[in-house]
């Protein structure tokens, strides 16, 4: 018999909070230090939004679109230069591989030497933007795997030397992208805080000389580890920034218009997509270096850094199913079973944490939809997982099907938006101060599906969703097994 509870977004959000607090999956807490300048920036953007009242809706939106980043900046830097605004990258997370006891860590990083310096010790923004103009070096899974298969002190030194050159370019792009986020998102206090973190990381590496000895490599790696920790809360902070923008726009422009929907602002979605894919790349590079360092002392069978050479989709699916069922049961008192079909014994080189993130998001959504659409039923219809690959097939195909009544066709485009969520759920989840993207996907923030698709696409795969309103939803995940696709940096 299905045990039912009163089903509300608050119930699910509250259960998520407890789940984060109690589950071992959510350890490794991140601390964030609020910059005093953020308060000043908040006053500036409050004044800006109040100044919009009384104008026409069209002119207010135009002002938001063209608003210059110089209104908000924590550093005393020249923000009036007209630089392009379309470079950025995204997010990454960790998976506890139960079979190997392996922790996956990834982070955003910062920049290195060269350029001008202000009297206060800050790097001039023109230097940051100069780094942003330099093209990054795209890497593939195969390249990382080959490099990671020969771990010794010299390869670690070579890695550190290359990262010292590569990371400043990527960090510069992130900072420039944050400065140019559209519609006033760049002004939001939580987004300015994230920018402060990126500037600090940039300066950490900028003033550090290229590592040429084992001792210098250790110092460099210690700084990378600190940068990794600093950027743990980036996802939740940017999500809070989106919530802040939504509230400000409702108050200043749309006057609590019931039809107001940020999910329709495609330029915001594109900007965040680019920011997060770049972030995935940086956390991958730094996480790989940190993990290779640990494996030099304590090798892990079948691993080359973060890459598991024998990733088994079924094994990781079982971990995600267990955690998703725990969360669903905590929220609703019950959870549907999962029927597993297809090829259960295949293995290929992949990042287990990336696959876990995608799995968890899809199973969580399917379980929630199933329970909510079958209240009072004696039995919940099961979810089906099918794993398949063909002869000489470059891709592994995974299908997850539920009978959760589906998604209206008019809303299908919204499921890929970072902005499609409710303020109540956002506010509840935002209270989890130690939550970070290195834990589980951000339930309730509207981030899970778009971030999952970026993880799939990062290594040449994809994620698609098809729905039959009134019956259920099918998610199709494609994983590129060859490993020769380079990261799709914008």
Coordinates of C-alpha atoms in Angstrom, one line a residue:
X1 CA 0.0 0.0 0.0
X2 CA 1.4 3.4 -0.9
X3 CA 2.1 5.5 2.2
X4 CA 1.1 9.0 1.3
X5 CA 1.9 12.4 2.8
X6 CA 0.7 15.8 1.9
X7 CA 2.7 16.6 -1.2
X8 CA 3.9 20.1 -1.6
X9 CA 7.1 21.7 -2.9
X10 CA 7.8 22.6 0.7
X11 CA 7.7 19.0 1.7
X12 CA 10.2 18.0 -1.0
X13 CA 12.5 20.9 -0.2
X14 CA 12.4 20.2 3.5
X15 CA 13.2 16.6 2.9
X16 CA 16.1 17.6 0.6
X17 CA 17.5 19.7 3.4
X18 CA 17.4 16.8 5.8
X19 CA 18.8 14.5 3.1
X20 CA 21.7 16.8 2.5
X21 CA 22.4 17.1 6.3
X22 CA 22.2 13.4 7.1
X23 CA 23.4 11.5 4.0
X24 CA 27.1 10.7 3.7
X25 CA 26.9 11.7 0.1
X26 CA 26.7 15.3 1.2
X27 CA 29.8 15.6 3.3
X28 CA 32.8 17.7 2.4
X29 CA 31.2 20.9 3.4
X30 CA 32.4 24.1 1.8
X31 CA 32.9 27.4 3.7
X32 CA 32.4 30.7 2.0
X33 CA 33.5 34.1 3.3
X34 CA 31.2 37.0 2.5
X35 CA 33.0 40.0 1.0
X36 CA 32.0 43.2 2.6
X37 CA 31.9 44.8 -0.8
X38 CA 29.0 42.7 -1.7
X39 CA 26.8 44.7 0.7
X40 CA 27.9 47.9 -1.2
X41 CA 27.1 46.3 -4.5
X42 CA 23.6 45.3 -3.2
X43 CA 22.9 48.9 -2.3
X44 CA 23.9 50.0 -5.8
X45 CA 21.7 47.5 -7.6
X46 CA 18.8 48.3 -5.2
X47 CA 19.1 52.0 -6.2
X48 CA 19.3 51.0 -9.9
X49 CA 16.1 48.8 -9.8
X50 CA 14.2 51.5 -7.9
X51 CA 15.2 54.0 -10.5
X52 CA 13.4 51.9 -13.1
X53 CA 10.0 52.3 -11.5
X54 CA 7.7 54.6 -13.5
X55 CA 9.3 53.9 -16.8
X56 CA 7.6 51.8 -19.5
X57 CA 8.1 48.0 -19.4
X58 CA 9.9 48.1 -22.7
X59 CA 12.4 50.8 -21.7
X60 CA 13.1 49.1 -18.4
X61 CA 13.9 45.8 -20.1
X62 CA 16.1 47.7 -22.5
X63 CA 18.0 49.3 -19.6
X64 CA 18.4 45.9 -18.0
X65 CA 19.8 44.4 -21.3
X66 CA 22.3 47.3 -21.8
X67 CA 23.2 47.9 -18.2
X68 CA 27.0 48.2 -17.8
X69 CA 29.0 46.1 -15.4
X70 CA 30.7 49.1 -13.9
X71 CA 27.7 49.6 -11.6
X72 CA 28.7 46.7 -9.5
X73 CA 32.3 45.6 -9.0
X74 CA 34.1 44.6 -5.9
X75 CA 37.5 45.5 -7.1
X76 CA 38.7 49.0 -7.9
X77 CA 39.2 48.1 -11.5
X78 CA 38.5 49.7 -14.9
X79 CA 35.1 48.1 -15.7
X80 CA 34.4 50.6 -18.5
X81 CA 36.2 48.8 -21.3
X82 CA 33.9 47.3 -24.0
X83 CA 34.9 43.6 -24.0
X84 CA 32.9 40.8 -25.6
X85 CA 30.5 39.0 -23.3
X86 CA 30.2 35.4 -24.5
X87 CA 33.0 33.4 -22.8
X88 CA 32.3 31.2 -19.9
X89 CA 31.9 27.6 -18.6
X90 CA 30.2 25.4 -16.1
X91 CA 30.0 23.2 -13.2
X92 CA 30.9 19.9 -11.9
X93 CA 30.2 17.4 -9.1
X94 CA 31.4 14.4 -7.3
X95 CA 30.3 10.8 -7.1
X96 CA 31.3 8.4 -4.3
X97 CA 32.3 5.3 -6.2
X98 CA 31.4 2.7 -3.7
X99 CA 33.4 0.0 -5.4
X100 CA 36.6 2.0 -5.2
X101 CA 36.1 4.3 -2.3
X102 CA 37.1 7.1 -4.6
X103 CA 36.2 10.7 -4.1
X104 CA 35.9 12.9 -7.2
X105 CA 36.8 16.5 -6.9
X106 CA 36.8 19.3 -9.4
X107 CA 37.2 23.0 -9.2
X108 CA 37.5 26.3 -10.9
X109 CA 40.8 27.9 -11.0
X110 CA 42.6 31.1 -11.5
X111 CA 45.3 32.9 -13.3
X112 CA 49.0 33.5 -13.5
X113 CA 51.7 36.0 -14.0
X114 CA 52.0 39.0 -16.3
X115 CA 50.4 42.5 -16.5
X116 CA 49.8 45.5 -14.3
X117 CA 49.0 45.7 -10.6
X118 CA 47.1 48.3 -8.7
X119 CA 48.5 49.8 -5.5
X120 CA 46.1 47.7 -3.5
X121 CA 47.5 44.5 -5.0
X122 CA 44.6 43.8 -7.2
X123 CA 45.2 42.9 -10.9
X124 CA 44.0 45.4 -13.4
X125 CA 40.9 44.2 -15.1
X126 CA 42.4 44.9 -18.5
X127 CA 44.9 42.1 -17.7
X128 CA 42.1 39.7 -16.8
X129 CA 40.3 40.5 -20.1
X130 CA 43.6 40.0 -22.0
X131 CA 43.7 36.5 -20.7
X132 CA 40.1 36.0 -21.5
X133 CA 40.8 36.8 -25.2
X134 CA 43.4 34.0 -25.4
X135 CA 41.9 30.7 -26.8
X136 CA 41.9 27.8 -24.4
X137 CA 43.4 24.4 -25.3
X138 CA 40.6 22.0 -25.7
X139 CA 41.2 18.5 -24.2
X140 CA 39.6 15.1 -24.7
X141 CA 39.0 12.2 -22.4
X142 CA 41.5 10.2 -24.3
X143 CA 44.2 12.8 -23.8
X144 CA 43.6 13.0 -20.0
X145 CA 43.6 9.2 -19.8
X146 CA 46.8 8.8 -21.7
X147 CA 48.6 11.4 -19.6
X148 CA 47.2 10.0 -16.4
X149 CA 48.4 6.5 -17.1
X150 CA 52.0 7.5 -16.5
X151 CA 52.0 9.1 -13.1
X152 CA 55.3 10.2 -11.7
X153 CA 56.8 13.4 -10.2
X154 CA 57.8 14.7 -13.6
X155 CA 54.4 14.3 -15.2
X156 CA 52.9 16.1 -12.2
X157 CA 55.4 18.9 -12.7
X158 CA 54.5 19.0 -16.4
X159 CA 50.8 19.1 -15.6
X160 CA 51.3 22.0 -13.1
X161 CA 53.4 23.9 -15.6
X162 CA 50.7 23.6 -18.3
X163 CA 47.8 24.4 -15.9
X164 CA 49.7 27.6 -14.9
X165 CA 49.4 28.7 -18.5
X166 CA 45.9 27.3 -19.2
X167 CA 43.8 28.2 -16.2
X168 CA 44.3 32.0 -16.4
X169 CA 42.6 32.0 -19.8
X170 CA 39.6 30.1 -18.5
X171 CA 39.3 32.2 -15.4
X172 CA 39.5 35.4 -17.3
X173 CA 36.6 34.2 -19.5
X174 CA 34.6 33.4 -16.4
X175 CA 35.2 36.8 -14.9
X176 CA 34.3 38.6 -18.1
X177 CA 31.2 36.5 -18.5
X178 CA 30.1 37.3 -15.0
X179 CA 30.6 41.0 -15.7
X180 CA 28.4 40.8 -18.7
X181 CA 25.6 38.5 -17.6
X182 CA 22.4 40.0 -19.2
X183 CA 19.4 41.7 -17.7
X184 CA 21.1 42.8 -14.5
X185 CA 22.0 39.3 -13.3
X186 CA 25.6 40.6 -13.1
X187 CA 24.5 43.0 -10.4
X188 CA 22.9 40.5 -8.0
X189 CA 24.7 40.2 -4.6
X190 CA 25.2 36.4 -4.9
X191 CA 26.6 36.7 -8.4
X192 CA 29.0 39.5 -7.3
X193 CA 30.1 37.2 -4.5
X194 CA 31.0 34.5 -7.1
X195 CA 32.9 37.1 -9.1
X196 CA 34.9 38.0 -6.0
X197 CA 35.8 34.3 -5.7
X198 CA 37.0 34.2 -9.3
X199 CA 39.0 37.4 -9.0
X200 CA 40.7 36.0 -5.8
X201 CA 41.5 32.7 -7.6
X202 CA 42.9 34.6 -10.5
X203 CA 45.1 36.7 -8.3
X204 CA 46.2 33.5 -6.3
X205 CA 47.7 32.1 -9.5
X206 CA 48.6 35.3 -11.2
X207 CA 51.2 36.2 -8.6
X208 CA 52.6 32.6 -8.5
X209 CA 55.6 31.9 -10.8
X210 CA 55.6 28.9 -13.0
X211 CA 56.4 25.7 -11.1
X212 CA 59.8 24.3 -12.2
X213 CA 60.8 22.2 -9.3
X214 CA 59.1 19.5 -7.2
X215 CA 58.8 22.0 -4.3
X216 CA 57.2 24.6 -6.4
X217 CA 54.8 22.0 -7.8
X218 CA 53.6 21.1 -4.3
X219 CA 53.0 24.8 -3.5
X220 CA 51.1 25.2 -6.8
X221 CA 49.0 22.1 -6.0
X222 CA 48.2 23.4 -2.5
X223 CA 46.9 26.6 -4.1
X224 CA 44.8 24.7 -6.6
X225 CA 43.3 22.7 -3.7
X226 CA 42.3 25.9 -2.0
X227 CA 40.7 27.3 -5.2
X228 CA 38.8 24.1 -5.5
X229 CA 37.3 24.5 -2.1
X230 CA 36.6 28.2 -2.6
X231 CA 34.4 27.5 -5.6
X232 CA 32.4 24.7 -4.2
X233 CA 29.3 26.9 -3.6
X234 CA 29.3 28.5 -7.0
X235 CA 26.3 26.7 -8.3
X236 CA 24.1 27.5 -5.3
X237 CA 25.3 31.1 -5.2
X238 CA 24.5 31.8 -8.9
X239 CA 21.2 30.1 -8.5
X240 CA 20.4 32.4 -5.6
X241 CA 21.5 35.3 -7.8
X242 CA 18.9 34.2 -10.4
X243 CA 16.3 34.2 -7.6
X244 CA 17.4 37.7 -6.5
X245 CA 17.0 38.9 -10.1
X246 CA 13.6 37.4 -10.4
X247 CA 12.4 39.1 -7.3
X248 CA 13.8 42.5 -8.3
X249 CA 12.2 42.3 -11.8
X250 CA 8.9 41.3 -10.3
X251 CA 9.0 44.2 -7.9
X252 CA 10.4 46.8 -10.3
X253 CA 9.0 45.9 -13.8
X254 CA 6.3 43.2 -13.8
X255 CA 4.6 44.3 -10.6
X256 CA 3.9 40.7 -9.5
X257 CA 2.5 39.9 -12.9
X258 CA 1.3 36.2 -12.7
X259 CA 2.5 35.6 -16.2
X260 CA 6.1 36.7 -15.5
X261 CA 8.5 33.9 -16.4
X262 CA 12.2 34.2 -16.5
X263 CA 12.4 30.9 -18.3
X264 CA 11.4 32.7 -21.5
X265 CA 14.6 34.9 -21.5
X266 CA 16.7 32.7 -23.8
X267 CA 19.8 35.0 -23.6
X268 CA 20.0 34.4 -19.9
X269 CA 19.9 30.7 -20.4
X270 CA 22.6 30.8 -23.1
X271 CA 24.9 32.9 -20.9
X272 CA 24.5 30.5 -18.0
X273 CA 25.0 27.5 -20.3
X274 CA 28.4 28.9 -21.5
X275 CA 29.4 29.9 -17.9
X276 CA 28.7 26.4 -16.6
X277 CA 30.3 24.4 -19.4
X278 CA 33.5 26.4 -18.9
X279 CA 33.2 25.6 -15.2
X280 CA 32.9 21.9 -15.8
X281 CA 36.1 22.1 -17.9
X282 CA 38.1 24.0 -15.2
X283 CA 37.0 21.7 -12.4
X284 CA 37.8 18.7 -14.6
X285 CA 41.4 20.0 -15.2
X286 CA 42.1 20.9 -11.6
X287 CA 40.3 17.8 -10.2
X288 CA 42.4 15.6 -12.5
X289 CA 45.7 17.2 -11.3
X290 CA 44.7 16.9 -7.6
X291 CA 43.6 13.3 -8.0
X292 CA 46.8 12.3 -9.9
X293 CA 48.7 13.8 -7.0
X294 CA 46.9 11.6 -4.5
X295 CA 47.2 8.5 -6.7
X296 CA 51.0 8.9 -6.9
X297 CA 51.0 8.0 -3.2
X298 CA 48.0 5.7 -3.2
X299 CA 47.2 4.2 -6.6
X300 CA 43.6 3.2 -7.2
X301 CA 43.0 0.2 -9.4
X302 CA 41.5 1.0 -12.8
X303 CA 41.7 4.8 -12.3
X304 CA 43.7 7.4 -14.1
X305 CA 43.0 10.5 -11.9
X306 CA 39.2 11.1 -12.0
X307 CA 38.8 8.7 -15.0
X308 CA 37.6 5.2 -14.2
X309 CA 38.9 3.0 -17.0
X310 CA 36.2 0.4 -16.3
X311 CA 33.1 2.5 -15.6
X312 CA 30.1 0.3 -15.4
X313 CA 26.8 2.2 -16.1
X314 CA 24.8 -0.3 -14.1
X315 CA 26.9 0.0 -11.0
X316 CA 26.7 3.8 -10.9
X317 CA 23.0 3.6 -11.7
X318 CA 22.4 1.4 -8.6
X319 CA 24.1 4.0 -6.4
X320 CA 22.0 6.8 -7.9
X321 CA 18.8 4.8 -7.6
X322 CA 19.5 4.0 -3.9
X323 CA 20.1 7.7 -3.1
X324 CA 17.1 8.9 -5.1
X325 CA 14.8 6.4 -3.4
X326 CA 16.1 7.5 0.0
X327 CA 15.2 11.1 -0.9
X328 CA 11.8 10.2 -2.3
X329 CA 10.9 8.1 0.6
X330 CA 11.9 10.8 3.0
X331 CA 9.6 13.3 1.2
X332 CA 6.6 11.1 0.4
X333 CA 6.8 8.0 2.5
X334 CA 7.4 5.6 -0.5
X335 CA 9.3 5.4 -3.8
X336 CA 8.8 3.4 -7.0
X337 CA 11.0 0.4 -7.8
X338 CA 13.3 0.5 -10.8
X339 CA 13.4 -2.4 -13.3
X340 CA 16.7 -2.8 -15.1
X341 CA 17.1 -4.2 -18.5
X342 CA 19.7 -4.4 -21.3
X343 CA 23.5 -4.9 -21.2
X344 CA 24.5 -4.9 -17.6
X345 CA 28.2 -6.0 -17.9
X346 CA 29.6 -3.4 -20.3
X347 CA 32.4 -1.0 -19.2
X348 CA 34.2 1.9 -20.7
X349 CA 36.4 4.8 -19.6
X350 CA 34.4 7.7 -18.2
X351 CA 34.1 10.1 -15.2
X352 CA 31.8 8.3 -12.7
X353 CA 30.9 11.5 -10.9
X354 CA 29.5 13.0 -14.2
X355 CA 27.4 9.9 -14.9
X356 CA 26.2 9.7 -11.3
X357 CA 25.1 13.4 -11.4
X358 CA 23.0 12.7 -14.5
X359 CA 21.5 9.5 -13.2
X360 CA 20.5 11.0 -9.9
X361 CA 18.8 13.9 -11.5
X362 CA 16.8 11.7 -13.9
X363 CA 15.8 9.1 -11.2
X364 CA 14.9 11.8 -8.7
X365 CA 12.6 13.5 -11.3
X366 CA 11.0 10.3 -12.3
X367 CA 10.4 9.1 -8.8
X368 CA 8.9 12.4 -7.7
X369 CA 6.6 12.6 -10.8
X370 CA 5.5 9.0 -10.3
X371 CA 4.6 9.4 -6.6
X372 CA 2.8 12.8 -7.1
X373 CA 0.7 11.5 -10.0
X374 CA -0.4 8.2 -8.3
X375 CA -1.5 9.4 -4.8
X376 CA -3.7 6.9 -3.2
X377 CA -2.7 4.0 -5.5
X378 CA -2.0 0.6 -3.9
X379 CA 1.1 0.2 -6.0
X380 CA 3.4 2.6 -7.7
X381 CA 4.2 1.8 -11.4
X382 CA 7.9 1.0 -11.7
X383 CA 10.5 3.1 -13.5
X384 CA 12.4 1.3 -16.2
X385 CA 16.2 1.6 -17.0
X386 CA 17.5 0.2 -20.2
X387 CA 21.3 0.1 -21.0
X388 CA 22.2 -0.6 -24.6
X389 CA 25.1 -0.6 -27.0
X390 CA 25.6 -2.1 -30.5
X391 CA 28.4 -3.7 -32.4
X392 CA 31.0 -1.1 -33.3
X393 CA 28.8 1.5 -31.7
X394 CA 30.6 4.6 -30.6
X395 CA 27.8 5.5 -28.1
X396 CA 26.2 3.8 -25.1
X397 CA 22.5 4.5 -25.0
X398 CA 20.6 4.7 -21.8
X399 CA 16.8 5.1 -21.4
X400 CA 14.9 5.9 -18.3
X401 CA 11.1 5.7 -18.5
X402 CA 8.4 6.6 -16.0
X403 CA 4.6 6.8 -15.8
X404 CA 4.5 10.1 -14.0
X405 CA 1.8 11.6 -16.3
X406 CA 4.3 13.5 -18.4
X407 CA 5.0 17.1 -19.2
X408 CA 2.8 19.5 -21.1
X409 CA 4.2 20.0 -24.6
X410 CA 4.0 23.8 -24.2
X411 CA 6.4 23.5 -21.3
X412 CA 8.9 21.1 -22.8
X413 CA 11.4 23.9 -23.8
X414 CA 11.4 25.2 -20.2
X415 CA 12.9 22.0 -18.7
X416 CA 16.3 23.0 -20.1
X417 CA 16.1 26.5 -18.5
X418 CA 18.0 27.4 -15.3
X419 CA 15.3 29.9 -14.6
X420 CA 12.3 27.5 -14.5
X421 CA 11.5 27.1 -10.8
X422 CA 9.4 28.6 -8.0
X423 CA 10.6 31.2 -5.5
X424 CA 9.4 29.1 -2.5
X425 CA 11.4 26.1 -3.4
X426 CA 14.4 28.3 -4.2
X427 CA 14.2 30.1 -0.9
X428 CA 14.0 26.9 1.1
X429 CA 17.0 25.3 -0.6
X430 CA 19.0 28.5 -0.4
X431 CA 19.0 28.1 3.4
X432 CA 21.4 25.1 3.0
X433 CA 24.5 27.2 3.3
X434 CA 26.9 24.2 3.0
X435 CA 25.3 22.8 -0.1
X436 CA 27.5 22.7 -3.2
X437 CA 27.4 21.2 -6.6
X438 CA 30.0 18.7 -5.6
X439 CA 27.3 17.0 -3.7
X440 CA 24.1 15.9 -5.4
X441 CA 22.3 17.8 -8.1
X442 CA 20.4 20.9 -6.9
X443 CA 16.8 19.7 -6.5
X444 CA 14.3 22.5 -6.6
X445 CA 16.5 25.1 -8.3
X446 CA 15.7 24.2 -11.9
X447 CA 19.4 23.3 -12.4
X448 CA 19.4 19.6 -12.6
X449 CA 18.4 18.9 -16.2
X450 CA 20.3 21.6 -17.9
X451 CA 23.5 20.8 -15.9
X452 CA 23.0 17.1 -16.6
X453 CA 22.8 17.8 -20.3
X454 CA 26.0 19.8 -20.2
X455 CA 27.8 16.9 -18.5
X456 CA 26.6 14.6 -21.2
X457 CA 27.6 16.9 -24.0
X458 CA 31.0 17.8 -22.4
X459 CA 32.4 14.4 -23.6
X460 CA 30.5 14.2 -26.9
X461 CA 27.3 12.7 -25.6
X462 CA 23.8 14.2 -25.2
X463 CA 20.6 14.1 -23.1
X464 CA 17.1 14.2 -24.7
X465 CA 13.7 14.1 -23.1
X466 CA 10.4 13.0 -24.7
X467 CA 7.1 13.2 -22.9
X468 CA 3.6 12.0 -23.4
X469 CA 1.3 14.2 -21.4
X470 CA -1.1 12.1 -19.4
X471 CA 1.2 9.0 -19.3
X472 CA 4.9 9.6 -18.6
X473 CA 8.3 10.7 -19.7
X474 CA 11.3 9.0 -21.4
X475 CA 14.8 10.3 -21.0
X476 CA 17.5 9.3 -23.5
X477 CA 21.1 9.5 -22.4
X478 CA 23.9 9.0 -24.9
X479 CA 27.5 8.6 -23.7
X480 CA 30.4 8.7 -26.2
X481 CA 32.6 5.7 -25.4
X482 CA 35.6 6.4 -27.7
X483 CA 36.8 9.4 -25.7
X484 CA 38.1 11.3 -28.7
X485 CA 35.7 14.2 -28.6
X486 CA 37.2 17.5 -27.4
X487 CA 35.4 19.6 -24.8
X488 CA 32.9 22.0 -26.5
X489 CA 34.2 25.3 -25.1
X490 CA 32.2 28.3 -26.3

